[in-house]
Every structure is written in structure tokens, then in C-alpha cells.
Tab-separated table of C-alpha atoms in Angstrom:
chain	number	residue	atom	x	y	z
A	1	MET	CA	5.565	36.621	-37.415
A	2	ASP	CA	5.994	38.967	-40.324
A	3	HIS	CA	2.896	37.207	-41.726
A	4	ILE	CA	0.803	39.061	-39.839
A	5	ASN	CA	1.426	42.654	-41.031
A	6	ASN	CA	1.652	41.257	-44.555
A	7	PRO	CA	-0.689	43.091	-46.609
A	8	ALA	CA	-1.182	40.653	-49.249
A	9	HIS	CA	-1.392	37.661	-47.128
A	10	ASN	CA	-4.532	39.592	-45.312
A	11	THR	CA	-5.841	40.521	-48.538
A	12	PHE	CA	-5.832	36.820	-49.783
A	13	MET	CA	-7.351	35.990	-46.608
A	14	ALA	CA	-10.187	38.206	-46.767
A	15	MET	CA	-10.994	36.608	-49.802
A	16	ALA	CA	-11.284	33.487	-47.947
A	17	ILE	CA	-13.672	34.686	-45.268
A	18	ALA	CA	-15.285	36.410	-48.389
A	19	ALA	CA	-15.891	33.626	-49.516
A	20	MET	CA	-16.825	31.476	-46.382
A	21	GLN	CA	-19.868	34.316	-45.592
A	22	ARG	CA	-20.941	34.312	-49.070
A	23	THR	CA	-21.526	30.815	-49.816
A	24	ALA	CA	-23.635	30.118	-46.493
A	25	LEU	CA	-25.293	33.589	-45.848
A	26	GLU	CA	-25.870	34.113	-49.355
A	27	GLU	CA	-25.990	31.927	-51.533
A	28	ARG	CA	-26.710	29.205	-49.017
A	29	SER	CA	-24.863	27.120	-50.982
A	30	GLY	CA	-22.949	25.860	-47.998
A	31	GLU	CA	-21.613	25.792	-45.217
A	32	PRO	CA	-19.449	28.461	-43.765
A	33	PHE	CA	-16.429	27.677	-45.255
A	34	GLY	CA	-13.933	29.553	-48.115
A	35	ALA	CA	-10.806	28.946	-49.532
A	36	VAL	CA	-8.263	30.767	-51.982
A	37	ILE	CA	-5.198	29.362	-53.309
A	38	VAL	CA	-2.058	31.752	-54.131
A	39	LYS	CA	0.492	30.856	-56.410
A	40	ASN	CA	3.956	33.617	-56.835
A	41	ASN	CA	1.275	36.045	-54.979
A	42	GLU	CA	-0.944	35.516	-57.762
A	43	LEU	CA	-4.436	34.199	-57.638
A	44	VAL	CA	-5.674	31.059	-58.523
A	45	ALA	CA	-8.576	29.895	-57.269
A	46	VAL	CA	-11.696	30.534	-54.824
A	47	ALA	CA	-14.013	28.572	-53.743
A	48	GLY	CA	-16.484	27.754	-51.018
A	49	ASN	CA	-18.206	25.071	-49.547
A	50	SER	CA	-20.207	23.437	-51.928
A	51	VAL	CA	-22.039	20.475	-49.667
A	52	GLY	CA	-25.341	21.304	-49.853
A	53	ARG	CA	-25.734	21.902	-53.363
A	54	ASP	CA	-23.761	19.128	-54.139
A	55	ASN	CA	-24.358	16.564	-52.171
A	56	ASP	CA	-21.070	15.758	-52.114
A	57	PRO	CA	-19.822	15.349	-48.529
A	58	THR	CA	-16.401	16.246	-50.015
A	59	ALA	CA	-17.063	19.136	-51.605
A	60	HIS	CA	-15.448	21.226	-48.588
A	61	ALA	CA	-14.134	24.946	-49.652
A	62	GLU	CA	-10.251	23.809	-50.074
A	63	ILE	CA	-11.293	20.348	-52.064
A	64	ASN	CA	-13.095	23.287	-53.602
A	65	ALA	CA	-10.230	25.493	-54.560
A	66	ILE	CA	-7.982	22.599	-55.045
A	67	ARG	CA	-9.653	21.487	-57.572
A	68	ALA	CA	-10.281	24.930	-59.598
A	69	ALA	CA	-6.142	25.261	-58.937
A	70	CYS	CA	-5.543	22.093	-60.642
A	71	LYS	CA	-7.616	23.118	-63.609
A	72	VAL	CA	-5.790	25.971	-64.254
A	73	LEU	CA	-3.003	25.254	-63.605
A	74	ASN	CA	-3.200	21.811	-65.471
A	75	SER	CA	-1.377	20.017	-63.274
A	76	TRP	CA	-2.291	17.856	-60.088
A	77	ASP	CA	1.093	19.408	-58.685
A	78	LEU	CA	0.242	22.895	-56.533
A	79	SER	CA	4.021	22.171	-55.384
A	80	GLY	CA	4.726	26.093	-54.467
A	81	CYS	CA	1.044	27.214	-54.004
A	82	ILE	CA	-0.768	28.481	-50.788
A	83	LEU	CA	-3.907	27.751	-49.702
A	84	TYR	CA	-5.803	30.375	-47.720
A	85	THR	CA	-8.570	28.982	-45.613
A	86	SER	CA	-11.307	30.548	-43.650
A	87	CYS	CA	-11.230	28.214	-41.100
A	88	GLN	CA	-8.455	25.201	-40.416
A	89	CYS	CA	-9.172	22.275	-42.250
A	90	CYS	CA	-10.962	19.125	-41.787
A	91	PRO	CA	-8.062	16.501	-41.580
A	92	MET	CA	-9.571	14.856	-45.197
A	93	CYS	CA	-8.925	18.844	-46.444
A	94	TYR	CA	-5.248	18.899	-44.544
A	95	SER	CA	-4.341	15.430	-45.904
A	96	ALA	CA	-5.794	16.841	-49.678
A	97	ALA	CA	-2.921	20.003	-49.955
A	98	ALA	CA	-0.416	17.749	-48.542
A	99	TRP	CA	-1.247	15.171	-51.750
A	100	ALA	CA	-1.900	18.129	-53.941
A	101	GLY	CA	1.736	19.663	-53.318
A	102	ILE	CA	0.519	22.852	-51.079
A	103	LYS	CA	3.562	24.637	-49.194
A	104	LYS	CA	1.484	26.356	-46.552
A	105	ILE	CA	-1.588	27.005	-45.310
A	106	TYR	CA	-2.988	30.163	-43.507
A	107	TYR	CA	-5.977	29.983	-41.824
A	108	ALA	CA	-8.539	32.089	-40.185
A	109	ALA	CA	-11.008	30.568	-37.576
A	110	GLY	CA	-9.885	27.577	-35.169
A	111	TRP	CA	-11.775	24.830	-34.561
A	112	ASP	CA	-12.327	25.710	-31.240
A	113	ASP	CA	-13.967	29.075	-32.645
A	114	TYR	CA	-16.740	26.521	-34.408
A	115	ASN	CA	-16.615	22.747	-32.722
A	116	ASP	CA	-20.196	23.771	-31.737
A	117	ILE	CA	-21.437	22.965	-34.664
A	118	TYR	CA	-18.431	21.536	-36.389
A	119	ASP	CA	-16.034	18.596	-34.414
A	120	ASP	CA	-13.068	18.594	-36.853
A	121	GLN	CA	-11.187	17.394	-34.010
A	122	ALA	CA	-13.107	14.257	-33.570
A	123	ILE	CA	-11.715	13.003	-36.381
A	124	GLY	CA	-8.719	13.542	-35.953
A	125	ARG	CA	-8.846	11.500	-32.504
A	126	ASP	CA	-11.197	8.741	-34.082
A	127	LEU	CA	-7.287	8.001	-36.320
A	128	GLN	CA	-4.861	8.427	-33.689
A	129	LYS	CA	-7.081	5.050	-32.686
A	130	PRO	CA	-5.909	1.473	-33.528
A	131	ASP	CA	-7.989	0.079	-36.575
A	132	HIS	CA	-10.877	-2.205	-34.164
A	133	LEU	CA	-11.364	0.576	-32.429
A	134	LYS	CA	-11.965	4.139	-34.682
A	135	ASN	CA	-15.835	4.604	-35.598
A	136	LEU	CA	-16.388	3.166	-38.530
A	137	ALA	CA	-14.393	-0.017	-38.094
A	138	PRO	CA	-11.953	-0.902	-40.705
A	139	GLU	CA	-11.202	-4.257	-41.859
A	140	GLN	CA	-8.426	-5.302	-44.212
A	141	LEU	CA	-9.970	-7.707	-46.622
A	142	MET	CA	-8.245	-9.425	-50.023
A	143	ARG	CA	-4.892	-7.719	-49.422
A	144	SER	CA	-2.855	-9.857	-51.184
A	145	GLU	CA	-4.662	-9.341	-54.419
A	146	ALA	CA	-4.156	-6.172	-53.793
A	147	VAL	CA	-0.182	-6.334	-52.894
A	148	GLU	CA	-0.573	-8.169	-56.375
A	149	VAL	CA	-1.782	-5.363	-57.918
A	150	TRP	CA	1.304	-2.810	-55.997
A	151	GLN	CA	3.798	-5.594	-57.460
A	152	ALA	CA	2.627	-5.127	-61.259
A	153	VAL	CA	3.041	-1.306	-60.307
A	154	ARG	CA	5.899	-1.823	-59.816
A	155	ARG	CA	6.759	-3.495	-62.320
A	156	ASP	CA	5.675	-1.404	-65.070
A	157	ARG	CA	7.199	1.884	-63.256
A	158	GLY	CA	10.920	0.072	-63.336
A	159	ILE	CA	10.685	0.643	-59.145
A	160	THR	CA	12.916	-1.931	-57.245
A	161	THR	CA	12.068	-0.779	-54.148
A	162	ILE	CA	10.145	-2.777	-51.092
A	163	PRO	CA	7.449	-1.372	-48.898
A	164	ALA	CA	7.895	-1.574	-45.319
A	165	ARG	CA	5.736	-4.303	-45.230
A	166	LEU	CA	6.635	-7.090	-46.830
A	167	PRO	CA	4.199	-9.188	-48.831
A	168	ASN	CA	2.466	-12.125	-47.143
A	169	ALA	CA	3.740	-10.417	-43.633
């Protein structure tokens, strides 16, 4: 694992950890999480968690860094970027990184290092259950109306593929 001794990786991770400390212990603007996004070995964005300050449960450090990087790069596509985060990503942040096209994630503290305060694994476990057994018990409503919009989008974009689950199935 040559990345462990790579000075650039250590520099960027140290920045994420510094954002973690600044956010939780100095500014007290959020919980102890920090994130850095890099492209071509150049810093693009640094952010801390601001859930408390912003009264926004989605304002995790990784989400804030992704939002900032998208603004800097003037694109929602962060392909080729690397995410350094002070802690292992929660399911929301991991998903956002994947949707943004981030190519690699490095993290410092793992879930087991702070699961006495935040249990990010609980959401992952819940997502594996069938809908009717999940904590939030999602239920599908008005599927055919929503599928009509997807069909219109396909027509509008000239897409001729068919989804895995056919309408009215």
C-alpha cells in the first residue's frame, strides 16, 4: 500500500483532519468531520460538517466539500477527483461521492472509532432490509404516474432502452 507513505496523500488527509478539529472544537459549527477534494494533485475544496450551524442534516463535511468542488470546477461531474475524509463515509456521503463520479476515497477514522457517538453502520444495515422491515418503512405510491414522466423523459432524450422493471409489472 504505497499510498500510506505518499506525502501528498498525508498532506491532504492532514487538511481533512484539521477541518475536522476546526469544525468541532474551534468554530463549533458542526460535528467532528472534515473533507478535502483534490483533482490532479491540486486542492479543489476543503469543508467541515456544518449540520448544527446550518440546521441541515445533509451538511456533512463530504457533502459540503462536494458542493464546493462542483462550484469551483463549474460542473456536477467530479470524475478524476479524490475525496479525503477525516472519517469513513456514511451511506449518504458515499452515495453522493459515487453520484459525483469521485474516483477514490481515503479516510482516517473508521466507523468503529466513533460508533459510540454516531453509528453509521446502522443505516447501512437498515438499507439491506426489505422495505417493510426498514426503520422508515418506505411505501410506493402513484408509481404509474411517475413512470409516465420517466417514459416522457426517455422520449424527449431519444432513449430507447427499457428499464429492468417494466411499467405495470
